mmCIF file of C-alpha atoms in Angstrom:
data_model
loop_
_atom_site.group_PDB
_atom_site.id
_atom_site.type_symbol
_atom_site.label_atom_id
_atom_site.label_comp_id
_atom_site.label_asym_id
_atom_site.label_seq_id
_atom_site.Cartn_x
_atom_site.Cartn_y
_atom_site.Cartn_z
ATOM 1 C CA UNK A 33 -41.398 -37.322 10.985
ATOM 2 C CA UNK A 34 -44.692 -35.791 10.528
ATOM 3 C CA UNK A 35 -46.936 -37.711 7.294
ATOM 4 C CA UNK A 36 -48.117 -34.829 5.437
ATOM 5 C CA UNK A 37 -50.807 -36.121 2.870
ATOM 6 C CA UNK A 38 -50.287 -35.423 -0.618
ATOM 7 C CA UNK A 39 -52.470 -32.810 -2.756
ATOM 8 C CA UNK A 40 -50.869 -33.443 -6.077
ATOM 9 C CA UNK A 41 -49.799 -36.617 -7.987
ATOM 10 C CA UNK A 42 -48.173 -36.958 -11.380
ATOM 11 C CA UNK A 43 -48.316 -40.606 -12.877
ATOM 12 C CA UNK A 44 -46.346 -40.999 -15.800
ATOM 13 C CA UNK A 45 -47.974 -43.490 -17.827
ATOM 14 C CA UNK A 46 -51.229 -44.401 -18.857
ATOM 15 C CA UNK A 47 -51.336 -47.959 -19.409
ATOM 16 C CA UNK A 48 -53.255 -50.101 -16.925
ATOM 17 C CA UNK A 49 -50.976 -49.680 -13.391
ATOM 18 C CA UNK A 50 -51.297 -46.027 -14.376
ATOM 19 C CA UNK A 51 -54.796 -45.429 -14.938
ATOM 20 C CA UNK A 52 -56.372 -47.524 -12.122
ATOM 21 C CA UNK A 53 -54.273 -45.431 -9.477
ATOM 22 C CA UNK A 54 -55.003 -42.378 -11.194
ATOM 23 C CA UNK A 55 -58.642 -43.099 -10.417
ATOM 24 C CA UNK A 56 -58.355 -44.550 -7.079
ATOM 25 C CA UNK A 57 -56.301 -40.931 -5.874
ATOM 26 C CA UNK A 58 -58.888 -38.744 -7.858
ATOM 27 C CA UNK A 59 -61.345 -40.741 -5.682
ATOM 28 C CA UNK A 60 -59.508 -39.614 -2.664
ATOM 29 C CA UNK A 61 -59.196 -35.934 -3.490
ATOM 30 C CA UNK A 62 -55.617 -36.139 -4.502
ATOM 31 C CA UNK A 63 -54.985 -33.462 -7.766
ATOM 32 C CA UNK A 64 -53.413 -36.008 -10.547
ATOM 33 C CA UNK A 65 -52.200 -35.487 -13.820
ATOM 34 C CA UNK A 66 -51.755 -38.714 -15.691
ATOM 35 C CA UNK A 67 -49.115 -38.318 -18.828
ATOM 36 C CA UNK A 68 -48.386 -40.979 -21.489
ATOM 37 C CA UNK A 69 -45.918 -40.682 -24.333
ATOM 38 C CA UNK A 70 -48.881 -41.346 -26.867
ATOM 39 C CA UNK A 71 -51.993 -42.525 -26.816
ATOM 40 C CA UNK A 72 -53.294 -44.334 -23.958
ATOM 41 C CA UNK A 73 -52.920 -48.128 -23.625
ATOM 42 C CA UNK A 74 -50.397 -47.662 -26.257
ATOM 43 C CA UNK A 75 -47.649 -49.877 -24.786
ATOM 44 C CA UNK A 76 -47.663 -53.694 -22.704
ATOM 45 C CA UNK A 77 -51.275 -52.799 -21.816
ATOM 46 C CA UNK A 78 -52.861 -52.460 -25.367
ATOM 47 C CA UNK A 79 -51.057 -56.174 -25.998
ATOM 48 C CA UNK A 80 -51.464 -58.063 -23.617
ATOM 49 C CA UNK A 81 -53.619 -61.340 -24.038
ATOM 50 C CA UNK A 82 -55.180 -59.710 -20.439
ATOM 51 C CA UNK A 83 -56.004 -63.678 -18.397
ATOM 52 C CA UNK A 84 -57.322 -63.085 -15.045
ATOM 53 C CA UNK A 85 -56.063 -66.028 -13.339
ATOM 54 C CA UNK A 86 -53.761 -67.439 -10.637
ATOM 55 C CA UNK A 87 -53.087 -70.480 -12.059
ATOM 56 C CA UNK A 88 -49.939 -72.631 -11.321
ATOM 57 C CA UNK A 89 -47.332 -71.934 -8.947
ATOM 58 C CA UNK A 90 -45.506 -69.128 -7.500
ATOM 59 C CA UNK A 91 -45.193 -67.734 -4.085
ATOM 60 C CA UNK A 92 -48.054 -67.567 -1.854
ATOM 61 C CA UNK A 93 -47.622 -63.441 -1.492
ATOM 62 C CA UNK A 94 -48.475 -62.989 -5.653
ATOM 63 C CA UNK A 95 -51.042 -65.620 -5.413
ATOM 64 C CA UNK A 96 -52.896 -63.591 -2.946
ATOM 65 C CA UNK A 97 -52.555 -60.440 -4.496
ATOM 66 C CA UNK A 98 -53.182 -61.979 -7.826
ATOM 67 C CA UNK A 99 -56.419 -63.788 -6.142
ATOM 68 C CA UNK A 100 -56.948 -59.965 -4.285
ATOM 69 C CA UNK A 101 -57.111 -58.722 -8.002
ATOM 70 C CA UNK A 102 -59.435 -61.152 -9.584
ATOM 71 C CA UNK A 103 -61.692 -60.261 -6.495
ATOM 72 C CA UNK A 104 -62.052 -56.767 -7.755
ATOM 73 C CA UNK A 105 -62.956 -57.579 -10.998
ATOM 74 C CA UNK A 106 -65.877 -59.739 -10.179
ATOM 75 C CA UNK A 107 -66.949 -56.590 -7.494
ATOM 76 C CA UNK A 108 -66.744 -54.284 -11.266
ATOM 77 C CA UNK A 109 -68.436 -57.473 -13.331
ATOM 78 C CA UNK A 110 -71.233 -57.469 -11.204
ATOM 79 C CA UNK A 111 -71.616 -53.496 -10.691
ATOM 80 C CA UNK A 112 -71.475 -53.179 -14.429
ATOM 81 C CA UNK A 113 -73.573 -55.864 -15.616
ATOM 82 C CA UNK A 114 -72.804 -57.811 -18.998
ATOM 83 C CA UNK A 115 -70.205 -56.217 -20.964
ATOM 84 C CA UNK A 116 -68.248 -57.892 -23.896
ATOM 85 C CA UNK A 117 -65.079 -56.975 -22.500
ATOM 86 C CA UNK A 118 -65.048 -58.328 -18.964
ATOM 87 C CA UNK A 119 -66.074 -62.141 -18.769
ATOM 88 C CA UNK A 120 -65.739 -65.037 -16.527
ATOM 89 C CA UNK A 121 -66.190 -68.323 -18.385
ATOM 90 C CA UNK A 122 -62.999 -70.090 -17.012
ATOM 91 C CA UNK A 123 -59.710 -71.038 -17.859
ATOM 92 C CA UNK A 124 -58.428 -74.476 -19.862
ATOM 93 C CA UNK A 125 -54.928 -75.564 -19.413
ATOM 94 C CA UNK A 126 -52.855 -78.150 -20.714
ATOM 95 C CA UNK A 127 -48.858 -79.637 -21.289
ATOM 96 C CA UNK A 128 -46.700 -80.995 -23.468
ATOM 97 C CA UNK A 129 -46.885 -85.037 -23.773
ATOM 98 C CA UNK A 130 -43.078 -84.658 -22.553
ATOM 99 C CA UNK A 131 -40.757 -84.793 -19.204
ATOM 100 C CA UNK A 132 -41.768 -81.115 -18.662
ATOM 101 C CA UNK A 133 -45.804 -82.105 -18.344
ATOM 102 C CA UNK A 134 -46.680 -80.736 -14.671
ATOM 103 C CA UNK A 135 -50.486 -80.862 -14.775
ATOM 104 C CA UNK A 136 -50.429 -83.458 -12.218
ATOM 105 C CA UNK A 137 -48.343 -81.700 -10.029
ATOM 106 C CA UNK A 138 -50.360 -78.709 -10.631
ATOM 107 C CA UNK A 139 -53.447 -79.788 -10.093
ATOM 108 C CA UNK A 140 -52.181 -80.954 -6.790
ATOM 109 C CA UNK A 141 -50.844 -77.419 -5.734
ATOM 110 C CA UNK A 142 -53.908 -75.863 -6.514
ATOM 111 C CA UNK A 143 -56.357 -78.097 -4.804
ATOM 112 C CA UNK A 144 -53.937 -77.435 -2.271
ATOM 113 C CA UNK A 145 -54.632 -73.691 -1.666
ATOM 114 C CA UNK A 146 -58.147 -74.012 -2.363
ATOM 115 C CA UNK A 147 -58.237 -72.522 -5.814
ATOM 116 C CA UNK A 148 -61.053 -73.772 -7.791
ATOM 117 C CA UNK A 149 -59.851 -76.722 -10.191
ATOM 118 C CA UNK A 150 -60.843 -79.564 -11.992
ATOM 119 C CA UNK A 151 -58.678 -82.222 -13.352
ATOM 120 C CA UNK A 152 -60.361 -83.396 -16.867
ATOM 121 C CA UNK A 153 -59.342 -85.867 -19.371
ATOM 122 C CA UNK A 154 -59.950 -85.237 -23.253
ATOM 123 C CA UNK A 155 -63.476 -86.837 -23.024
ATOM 124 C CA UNK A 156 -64.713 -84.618 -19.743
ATOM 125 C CA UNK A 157 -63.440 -81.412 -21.517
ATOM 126 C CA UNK A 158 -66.382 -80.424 -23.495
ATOM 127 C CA UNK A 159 -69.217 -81.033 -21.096
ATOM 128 C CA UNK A 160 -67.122 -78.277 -18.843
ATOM 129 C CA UNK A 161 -66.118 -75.912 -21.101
ATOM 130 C CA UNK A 162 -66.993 -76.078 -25.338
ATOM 131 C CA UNK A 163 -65.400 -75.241 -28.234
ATOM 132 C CA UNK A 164 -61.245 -77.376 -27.883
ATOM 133 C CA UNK A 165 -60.779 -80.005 -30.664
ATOM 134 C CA UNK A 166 -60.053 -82.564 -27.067
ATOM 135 C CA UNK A 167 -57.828 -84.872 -29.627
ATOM 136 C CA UNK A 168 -55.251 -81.945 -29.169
ATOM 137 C CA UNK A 169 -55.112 -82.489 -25.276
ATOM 138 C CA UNK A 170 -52.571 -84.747 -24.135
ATOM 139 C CA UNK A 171 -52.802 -88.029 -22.515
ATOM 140 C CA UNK A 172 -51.905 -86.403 -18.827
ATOM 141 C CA UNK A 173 -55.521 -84.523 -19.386
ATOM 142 C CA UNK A 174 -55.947 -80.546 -18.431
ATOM 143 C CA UNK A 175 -56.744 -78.160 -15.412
ATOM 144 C CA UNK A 176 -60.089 -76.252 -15.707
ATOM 145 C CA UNK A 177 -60.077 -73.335 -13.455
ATOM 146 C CA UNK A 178 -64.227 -72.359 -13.981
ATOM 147 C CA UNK A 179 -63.090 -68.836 -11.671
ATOM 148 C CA UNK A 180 -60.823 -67.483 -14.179
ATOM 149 C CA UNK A 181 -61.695 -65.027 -16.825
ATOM 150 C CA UNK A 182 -60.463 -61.978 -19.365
ATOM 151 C CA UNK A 183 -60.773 -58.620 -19.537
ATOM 152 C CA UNK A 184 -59.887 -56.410 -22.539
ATOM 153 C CA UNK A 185 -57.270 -53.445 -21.003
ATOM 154 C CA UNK A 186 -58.063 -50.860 -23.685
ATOM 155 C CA UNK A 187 -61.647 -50.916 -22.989
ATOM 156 C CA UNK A 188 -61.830 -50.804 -19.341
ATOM 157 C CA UNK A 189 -58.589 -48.324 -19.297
ATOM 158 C CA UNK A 190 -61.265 -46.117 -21.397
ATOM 159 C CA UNK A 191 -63.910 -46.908 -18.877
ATOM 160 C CA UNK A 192 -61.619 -45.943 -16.069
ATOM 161 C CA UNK A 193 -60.946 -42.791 -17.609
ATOM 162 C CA UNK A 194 -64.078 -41.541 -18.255
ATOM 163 C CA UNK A 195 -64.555 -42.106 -14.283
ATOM 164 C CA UNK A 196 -61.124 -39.457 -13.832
ATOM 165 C CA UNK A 197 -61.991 -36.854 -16.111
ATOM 166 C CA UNK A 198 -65.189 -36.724 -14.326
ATOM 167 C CA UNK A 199 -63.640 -36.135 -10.805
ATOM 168 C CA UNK A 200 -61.370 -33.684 -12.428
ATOM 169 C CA UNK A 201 -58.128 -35.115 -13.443
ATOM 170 C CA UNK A 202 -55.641 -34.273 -16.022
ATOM 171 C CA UNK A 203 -54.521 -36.453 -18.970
ATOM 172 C CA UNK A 204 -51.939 -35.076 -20.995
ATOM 173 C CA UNK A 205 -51.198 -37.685 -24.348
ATOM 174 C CA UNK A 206 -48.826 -37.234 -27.163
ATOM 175 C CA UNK A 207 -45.558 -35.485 -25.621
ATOM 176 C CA UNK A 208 -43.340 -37.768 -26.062
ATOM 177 C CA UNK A 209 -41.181 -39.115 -23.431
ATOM 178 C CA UNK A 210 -41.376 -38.384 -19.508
ATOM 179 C CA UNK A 211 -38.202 -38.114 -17.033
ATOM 180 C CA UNK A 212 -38.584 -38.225 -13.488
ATOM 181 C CA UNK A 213 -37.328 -34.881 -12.064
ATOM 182 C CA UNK A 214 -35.342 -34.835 -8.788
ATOM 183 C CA UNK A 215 -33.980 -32.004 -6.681
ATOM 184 C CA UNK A 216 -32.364 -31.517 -3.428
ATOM 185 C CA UNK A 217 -33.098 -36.004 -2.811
ATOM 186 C CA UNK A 218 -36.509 -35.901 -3.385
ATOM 187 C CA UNK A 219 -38.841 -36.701 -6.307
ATOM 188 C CA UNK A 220 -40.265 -33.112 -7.454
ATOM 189 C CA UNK A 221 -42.574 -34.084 -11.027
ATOM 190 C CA UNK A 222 -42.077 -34.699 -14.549
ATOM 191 C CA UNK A 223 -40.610 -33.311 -17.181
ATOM 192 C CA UNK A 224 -41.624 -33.933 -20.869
ATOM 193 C CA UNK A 225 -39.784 -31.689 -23.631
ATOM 194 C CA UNK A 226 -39.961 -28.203 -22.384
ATOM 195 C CA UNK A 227 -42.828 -28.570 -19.928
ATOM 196 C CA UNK A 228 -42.801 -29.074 -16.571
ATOM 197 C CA UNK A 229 -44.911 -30.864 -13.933
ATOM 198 C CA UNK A 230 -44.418 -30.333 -10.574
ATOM 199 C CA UNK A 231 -46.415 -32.573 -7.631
ATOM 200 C CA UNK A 232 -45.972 -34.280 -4.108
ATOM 201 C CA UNK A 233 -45.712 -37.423 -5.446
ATOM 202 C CA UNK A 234 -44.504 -38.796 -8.824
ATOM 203 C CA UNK A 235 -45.233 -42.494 -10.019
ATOM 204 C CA UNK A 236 -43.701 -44.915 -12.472
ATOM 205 C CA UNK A 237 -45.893 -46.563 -13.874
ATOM 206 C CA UNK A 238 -44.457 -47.293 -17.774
ATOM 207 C CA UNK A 239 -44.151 -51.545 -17.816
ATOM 208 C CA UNK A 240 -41.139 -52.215 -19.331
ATOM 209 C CA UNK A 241 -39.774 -49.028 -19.259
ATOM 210 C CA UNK A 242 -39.396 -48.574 -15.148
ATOM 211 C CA UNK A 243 -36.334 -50.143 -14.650
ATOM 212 C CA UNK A 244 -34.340 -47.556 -17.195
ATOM 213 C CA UNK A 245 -36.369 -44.516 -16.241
ATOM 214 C CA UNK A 246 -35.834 -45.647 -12.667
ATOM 215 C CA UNK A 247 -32.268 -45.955 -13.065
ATOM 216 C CA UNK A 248 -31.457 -42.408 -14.194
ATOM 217 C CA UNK A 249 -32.397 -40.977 -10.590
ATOM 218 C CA UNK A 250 -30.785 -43.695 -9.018
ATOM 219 C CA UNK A 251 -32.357 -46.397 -8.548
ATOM 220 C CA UNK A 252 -32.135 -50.246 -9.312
ATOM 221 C CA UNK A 253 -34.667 -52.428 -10.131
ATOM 222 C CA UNK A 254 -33.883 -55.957 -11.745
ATOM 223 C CA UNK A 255 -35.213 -56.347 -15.301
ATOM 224 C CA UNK A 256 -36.760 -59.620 -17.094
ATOM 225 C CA UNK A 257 -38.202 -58.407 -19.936
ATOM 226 C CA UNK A 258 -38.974 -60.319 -23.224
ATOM 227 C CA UNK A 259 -40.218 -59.264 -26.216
ATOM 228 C CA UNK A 260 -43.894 -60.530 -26.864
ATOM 229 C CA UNK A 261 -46.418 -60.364 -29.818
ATOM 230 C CA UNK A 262 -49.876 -60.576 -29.748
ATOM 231 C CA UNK A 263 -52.665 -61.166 -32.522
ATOM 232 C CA UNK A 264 -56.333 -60.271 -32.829
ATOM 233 C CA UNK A 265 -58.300 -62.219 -35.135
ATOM 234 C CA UNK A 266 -61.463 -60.733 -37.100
ATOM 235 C CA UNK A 267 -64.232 -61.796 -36.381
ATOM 236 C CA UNK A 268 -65.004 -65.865 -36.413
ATOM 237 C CA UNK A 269 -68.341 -67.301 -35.132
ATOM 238 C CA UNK A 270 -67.336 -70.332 -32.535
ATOM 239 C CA UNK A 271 -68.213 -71.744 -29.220
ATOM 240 C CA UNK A 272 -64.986 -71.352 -27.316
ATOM 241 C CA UNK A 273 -65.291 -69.088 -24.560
ATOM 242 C CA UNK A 274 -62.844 -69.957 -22.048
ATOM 243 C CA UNK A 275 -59.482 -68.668 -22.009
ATOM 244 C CA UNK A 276 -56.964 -71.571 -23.785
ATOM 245 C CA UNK A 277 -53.493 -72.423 -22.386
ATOM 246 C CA UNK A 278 -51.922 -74.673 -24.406
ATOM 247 C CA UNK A 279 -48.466 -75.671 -25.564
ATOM 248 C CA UNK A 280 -48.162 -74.166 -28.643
ATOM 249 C CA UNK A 281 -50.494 -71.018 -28.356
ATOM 250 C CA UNK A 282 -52.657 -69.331 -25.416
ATOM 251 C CA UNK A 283 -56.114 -68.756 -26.784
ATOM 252 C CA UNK A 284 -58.873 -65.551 -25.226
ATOM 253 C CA UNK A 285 -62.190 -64.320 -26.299
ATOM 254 C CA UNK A 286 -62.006 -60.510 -27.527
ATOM 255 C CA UNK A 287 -64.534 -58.232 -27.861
ATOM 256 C CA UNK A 288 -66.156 -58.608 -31.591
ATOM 257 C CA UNK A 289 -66.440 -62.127 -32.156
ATOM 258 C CA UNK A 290 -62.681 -62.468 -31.674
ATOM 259 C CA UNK A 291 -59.625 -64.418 -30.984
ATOM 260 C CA UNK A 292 -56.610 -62.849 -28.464
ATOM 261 C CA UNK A 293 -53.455 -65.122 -29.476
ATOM 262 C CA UNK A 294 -49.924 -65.149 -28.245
ATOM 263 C CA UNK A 295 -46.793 -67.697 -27.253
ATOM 264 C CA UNK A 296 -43.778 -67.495 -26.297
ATOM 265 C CA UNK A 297 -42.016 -69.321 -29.451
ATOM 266 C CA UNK A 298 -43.528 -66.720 -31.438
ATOM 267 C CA UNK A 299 -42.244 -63.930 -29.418
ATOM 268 C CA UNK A 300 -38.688 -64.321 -30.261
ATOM 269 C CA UNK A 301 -39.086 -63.543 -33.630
ATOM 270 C CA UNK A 302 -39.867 -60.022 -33.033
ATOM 271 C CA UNK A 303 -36.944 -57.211 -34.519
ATOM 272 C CA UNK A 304 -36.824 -53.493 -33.761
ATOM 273 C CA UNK A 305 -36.881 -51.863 -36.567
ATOM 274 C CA UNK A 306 -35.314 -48.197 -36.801
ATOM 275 C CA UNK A 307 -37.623 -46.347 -35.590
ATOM 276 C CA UNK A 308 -38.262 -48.398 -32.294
ATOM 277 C CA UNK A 309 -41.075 -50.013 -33.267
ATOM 278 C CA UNK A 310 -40.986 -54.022 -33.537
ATOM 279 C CA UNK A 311 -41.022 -55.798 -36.938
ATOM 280 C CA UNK A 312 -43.260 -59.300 -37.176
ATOM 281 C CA UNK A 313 -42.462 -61.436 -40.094
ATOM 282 C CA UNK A 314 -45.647 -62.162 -41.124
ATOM 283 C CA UNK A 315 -44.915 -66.089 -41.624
ATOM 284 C CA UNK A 316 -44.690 -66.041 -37.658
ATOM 285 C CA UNK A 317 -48.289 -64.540 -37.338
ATOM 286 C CA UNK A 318 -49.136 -67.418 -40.046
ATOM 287 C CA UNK A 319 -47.965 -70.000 -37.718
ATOM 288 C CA UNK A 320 -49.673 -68.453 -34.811
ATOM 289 C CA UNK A 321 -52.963 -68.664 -36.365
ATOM 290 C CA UNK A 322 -52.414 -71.939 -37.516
ATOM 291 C CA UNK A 323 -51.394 -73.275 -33.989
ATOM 292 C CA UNK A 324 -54.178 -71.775 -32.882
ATOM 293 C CA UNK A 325 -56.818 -73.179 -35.511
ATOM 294 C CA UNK A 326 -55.438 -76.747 -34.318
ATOM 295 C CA UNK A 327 -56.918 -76.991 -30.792
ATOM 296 C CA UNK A 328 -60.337 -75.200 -31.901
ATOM 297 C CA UNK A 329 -63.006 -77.240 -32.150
ATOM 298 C CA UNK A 330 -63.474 -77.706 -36.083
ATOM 299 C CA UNK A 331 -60.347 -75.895 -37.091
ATOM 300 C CA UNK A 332 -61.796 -72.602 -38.465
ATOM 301 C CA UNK A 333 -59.864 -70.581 -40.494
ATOM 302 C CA UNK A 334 -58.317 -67.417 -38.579
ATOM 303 C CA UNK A 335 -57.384 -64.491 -40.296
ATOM 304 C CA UNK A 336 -55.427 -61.756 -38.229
ATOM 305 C CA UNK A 337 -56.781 -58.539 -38.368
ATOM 306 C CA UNK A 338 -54.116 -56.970 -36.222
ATOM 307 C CA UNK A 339 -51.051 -57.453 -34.366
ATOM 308 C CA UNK A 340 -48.151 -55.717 -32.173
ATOM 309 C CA UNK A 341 -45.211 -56.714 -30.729
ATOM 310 C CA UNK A 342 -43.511 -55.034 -27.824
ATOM 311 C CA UNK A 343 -41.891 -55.429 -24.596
ATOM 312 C CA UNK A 344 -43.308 -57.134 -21.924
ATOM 313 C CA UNK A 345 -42.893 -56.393 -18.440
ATOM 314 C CA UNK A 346 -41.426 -58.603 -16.343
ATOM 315 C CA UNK A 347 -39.316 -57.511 -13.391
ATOM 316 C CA UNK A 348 -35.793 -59.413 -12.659
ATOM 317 C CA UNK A 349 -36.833 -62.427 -10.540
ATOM 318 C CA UNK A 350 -40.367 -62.370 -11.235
ATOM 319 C CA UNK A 351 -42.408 -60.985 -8.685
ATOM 320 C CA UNK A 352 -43.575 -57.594 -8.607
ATOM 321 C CA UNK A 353 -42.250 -54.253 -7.802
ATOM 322 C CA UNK A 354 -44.671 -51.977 -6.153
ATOM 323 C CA UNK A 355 -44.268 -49.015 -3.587
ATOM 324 C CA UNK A 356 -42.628 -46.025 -2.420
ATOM 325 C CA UNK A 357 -38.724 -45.360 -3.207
ATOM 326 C CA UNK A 358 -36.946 -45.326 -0.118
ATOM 327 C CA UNK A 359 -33.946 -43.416 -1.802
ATOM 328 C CA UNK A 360 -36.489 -41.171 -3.422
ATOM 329 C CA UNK A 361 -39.063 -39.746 -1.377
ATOM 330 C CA UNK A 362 -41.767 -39.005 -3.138
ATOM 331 C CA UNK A 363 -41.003 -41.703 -6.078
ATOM 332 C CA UNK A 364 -43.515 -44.373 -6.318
ATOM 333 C CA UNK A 365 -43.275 -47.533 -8.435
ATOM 334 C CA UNK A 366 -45.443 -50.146 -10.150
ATOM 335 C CA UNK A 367 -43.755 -52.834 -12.458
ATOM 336 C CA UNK A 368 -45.134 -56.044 -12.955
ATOM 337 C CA UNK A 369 -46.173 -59.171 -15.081
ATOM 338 C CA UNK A 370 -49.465 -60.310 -14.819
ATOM 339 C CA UNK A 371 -50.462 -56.236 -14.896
ATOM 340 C CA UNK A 372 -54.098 -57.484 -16.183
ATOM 341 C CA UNK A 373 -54.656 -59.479 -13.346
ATOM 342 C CA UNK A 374 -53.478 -56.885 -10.638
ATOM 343 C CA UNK A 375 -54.685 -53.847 -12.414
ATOM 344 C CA UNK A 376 -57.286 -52.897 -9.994
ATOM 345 C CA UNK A 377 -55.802 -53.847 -7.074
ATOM 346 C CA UNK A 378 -52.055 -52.333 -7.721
ATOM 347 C CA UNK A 379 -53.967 -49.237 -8.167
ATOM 348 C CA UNK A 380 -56.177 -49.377 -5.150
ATOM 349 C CA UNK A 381 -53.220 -50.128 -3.146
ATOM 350 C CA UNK A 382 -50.800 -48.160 -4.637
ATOM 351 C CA UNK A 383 -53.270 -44.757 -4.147
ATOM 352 C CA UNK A 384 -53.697 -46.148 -0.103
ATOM 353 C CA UNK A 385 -50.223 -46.045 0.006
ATOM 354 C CA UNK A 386 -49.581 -42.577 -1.425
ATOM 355 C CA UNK A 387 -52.230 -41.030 0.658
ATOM 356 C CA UNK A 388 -52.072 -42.809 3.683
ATOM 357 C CA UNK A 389 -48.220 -43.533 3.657
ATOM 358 C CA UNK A 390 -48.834 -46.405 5.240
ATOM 359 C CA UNK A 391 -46.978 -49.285 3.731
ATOM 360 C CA UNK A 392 -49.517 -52.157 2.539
ATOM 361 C CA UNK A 393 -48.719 -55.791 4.700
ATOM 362 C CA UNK A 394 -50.082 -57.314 1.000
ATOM 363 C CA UNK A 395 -47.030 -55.643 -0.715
ATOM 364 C CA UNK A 396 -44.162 -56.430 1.752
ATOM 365 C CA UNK A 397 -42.518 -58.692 -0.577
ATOM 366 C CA UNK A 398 -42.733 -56.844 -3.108
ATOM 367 C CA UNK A 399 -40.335 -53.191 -2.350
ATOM 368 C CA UNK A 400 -38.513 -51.934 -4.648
ATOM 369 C CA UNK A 401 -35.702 -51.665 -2.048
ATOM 370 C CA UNK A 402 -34.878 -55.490 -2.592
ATOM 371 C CA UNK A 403 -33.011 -54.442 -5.322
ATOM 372 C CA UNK A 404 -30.607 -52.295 -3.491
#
């Protein structure tokens, strides 16, 4: 069969995944309308504590995309100059004093690929990176990854889109829910109340809702999705500017003088209320800010100025599900954890892939047709 290159795109869903490819195909000529049920960066992408990292251990395909992402940040960081919402001041990571500690056995694996890291005890900590309380770092020590860094999604989804409405693309917000529409085998467009939009290609790109909007036309992907909550502080003066991984609470720099908090203990407490939206009890966000005050250097007071809880997208066994639908031409997916992280690149590589249709050798392991 013949490759005929698309003209026309429609991406439903304008978090992170959806905006980066919508800019990479408007790049390329391609005619895209980007849809979203609300406003943009309104779902996993407006909560997400956003650490650019590849940290730990998982299989060597996501740690090279992951490491391919964080590459095309620092190419942005460095075309852009200083912005408060991109920043590379390292990563600080440490375990439980338990069985489960693995910093030893992660600082081996890293060392082993060649990722930059530095195994500190509690008295090396603040010469590297300022602003812990060190007494809260357990005997085993912690991981300092000086490559790793944050970016706030909701400002550089609005600096992406500024980019697409220049090269003439279409962003339709608030009309409620999208549905992939199918005829005759094939992927046709979208459908969102009474309108219609038609297109060569049609992507998923929703987080945690691709594996149900998938499965109405057919098609399986395996879901791991938790619930998640994360707080923003106001603003606090304080020296910390590394991102903070620690047992009880994971710890980023925001935009503003502020604090990005989340854990996974906290994210359990989460309830949807009636209508859809997720309920917080507001002693849990207490907690948080509390667990968070402890490993700050002088324990400062945090106050929350905002929070949301929500699902967070994590396909079935963990890796990511990017690509064309074999079952559906003209269906494209992009579902993933770590979506900060491989923002850029998913989209760079998912718009190759829809105009070239040539399949990516970074994203062989990770086809949706694995779940068939």
């Amino acid at each position: 069969m013949t490759f005929a290159t698309p003209t026309s795109t429609v991406i439903i869903g304008a978090g992170i995944f959806g905006v980066s490819t919508a800019v990479q195909l408007a790049r390329r000529g391609v005619a895209v309308t980007l849809i979203n049920d609300g406003p943009v960066a309104n779902g996993a992408s407006g909560r997400s504590l956003s650490w650019l990292n590849s940290s730990r251990r998982r299989s060597r395909e996501y740690h090279d995309l992951r490491m391919a992402g964080m590459d095309r940040y620092r190419t942005l960081s460095a075309r852009l100059g200083r912005v408060d919402w991109l920043r590379f001041d390292g990563g600080l990571t440490w375990d439980a004093d338990d069985e489960s500690n693995g910093i030893a056995a992660a600082f081996a694996h890293e060392v082993s690929l060649g990722y930059d890291a530095v195994h500190l005890n509690a008295d090396e900590i603040a010469a590297w990176t300022p602003g812990t309380d060190t007494a809260a770092v357990t005997p085993e020590g912690a991981i300092f990854n000086p490559g790793e860094g944050w970016v706030d999604l909701p400002s550089l989804i609005a600096h992406l889109l500024t980019e697409f409405a220049a090269l003439g693309g279409t962003l339709i917000t608030d009309e409620g829910a999208a549905e992939v529409i199918a005829e005759d085998g094939r992927a046709i467009g979208a459908r969102t109340g009474n309108a219609l939009h038609l297109a060569d290609v049609v992507m998923l790109a929703t987080g945690p809702s691709v594996p149900a909007m998938a499965a109405k036309v057919g098609v399986r992907i395996d879901d791991g999705t938790p619930l998640a909550l994360l707080i923003v502080t106001e603003p606090v003066e304080h020296p910390l500017r590394a991102v903070l991984n620690t047992p009880r609470v994971a710890i980023r720099p925001a935009p503003g003088n502020r604090f990005s908090l989340d854990a996974d203990w906290a994210a359990v407490e989460g309830v949807a209320g009636k209508d859809g939206a997720y309920l917080v009890d507001p002693a849990v966000v207490e907690d948080l800010l509390a667990e968070a005050s402890k490993v700050l250097e002088g324990h400062p007071r945090l106050k929350a100025d905002h929070w949301g809880a929500g699902r967070k997208p994590i396909p079935g066994d963990g890796e990511p599900v990017i690509g064309a639908v074999t079952t559906l031409p003209g269906l494209y997916v992009a579902f993933s954890h770590s979506g900060a992280t491989l923002g850029l690149i998913v989209g760079e590589m998912a718009a190759y892939e829809i105009v070239t249709g040539a399949r990516h050798p970074m994203l062989t392991t990770f086809r949706p047709e694995r779940f068939a």
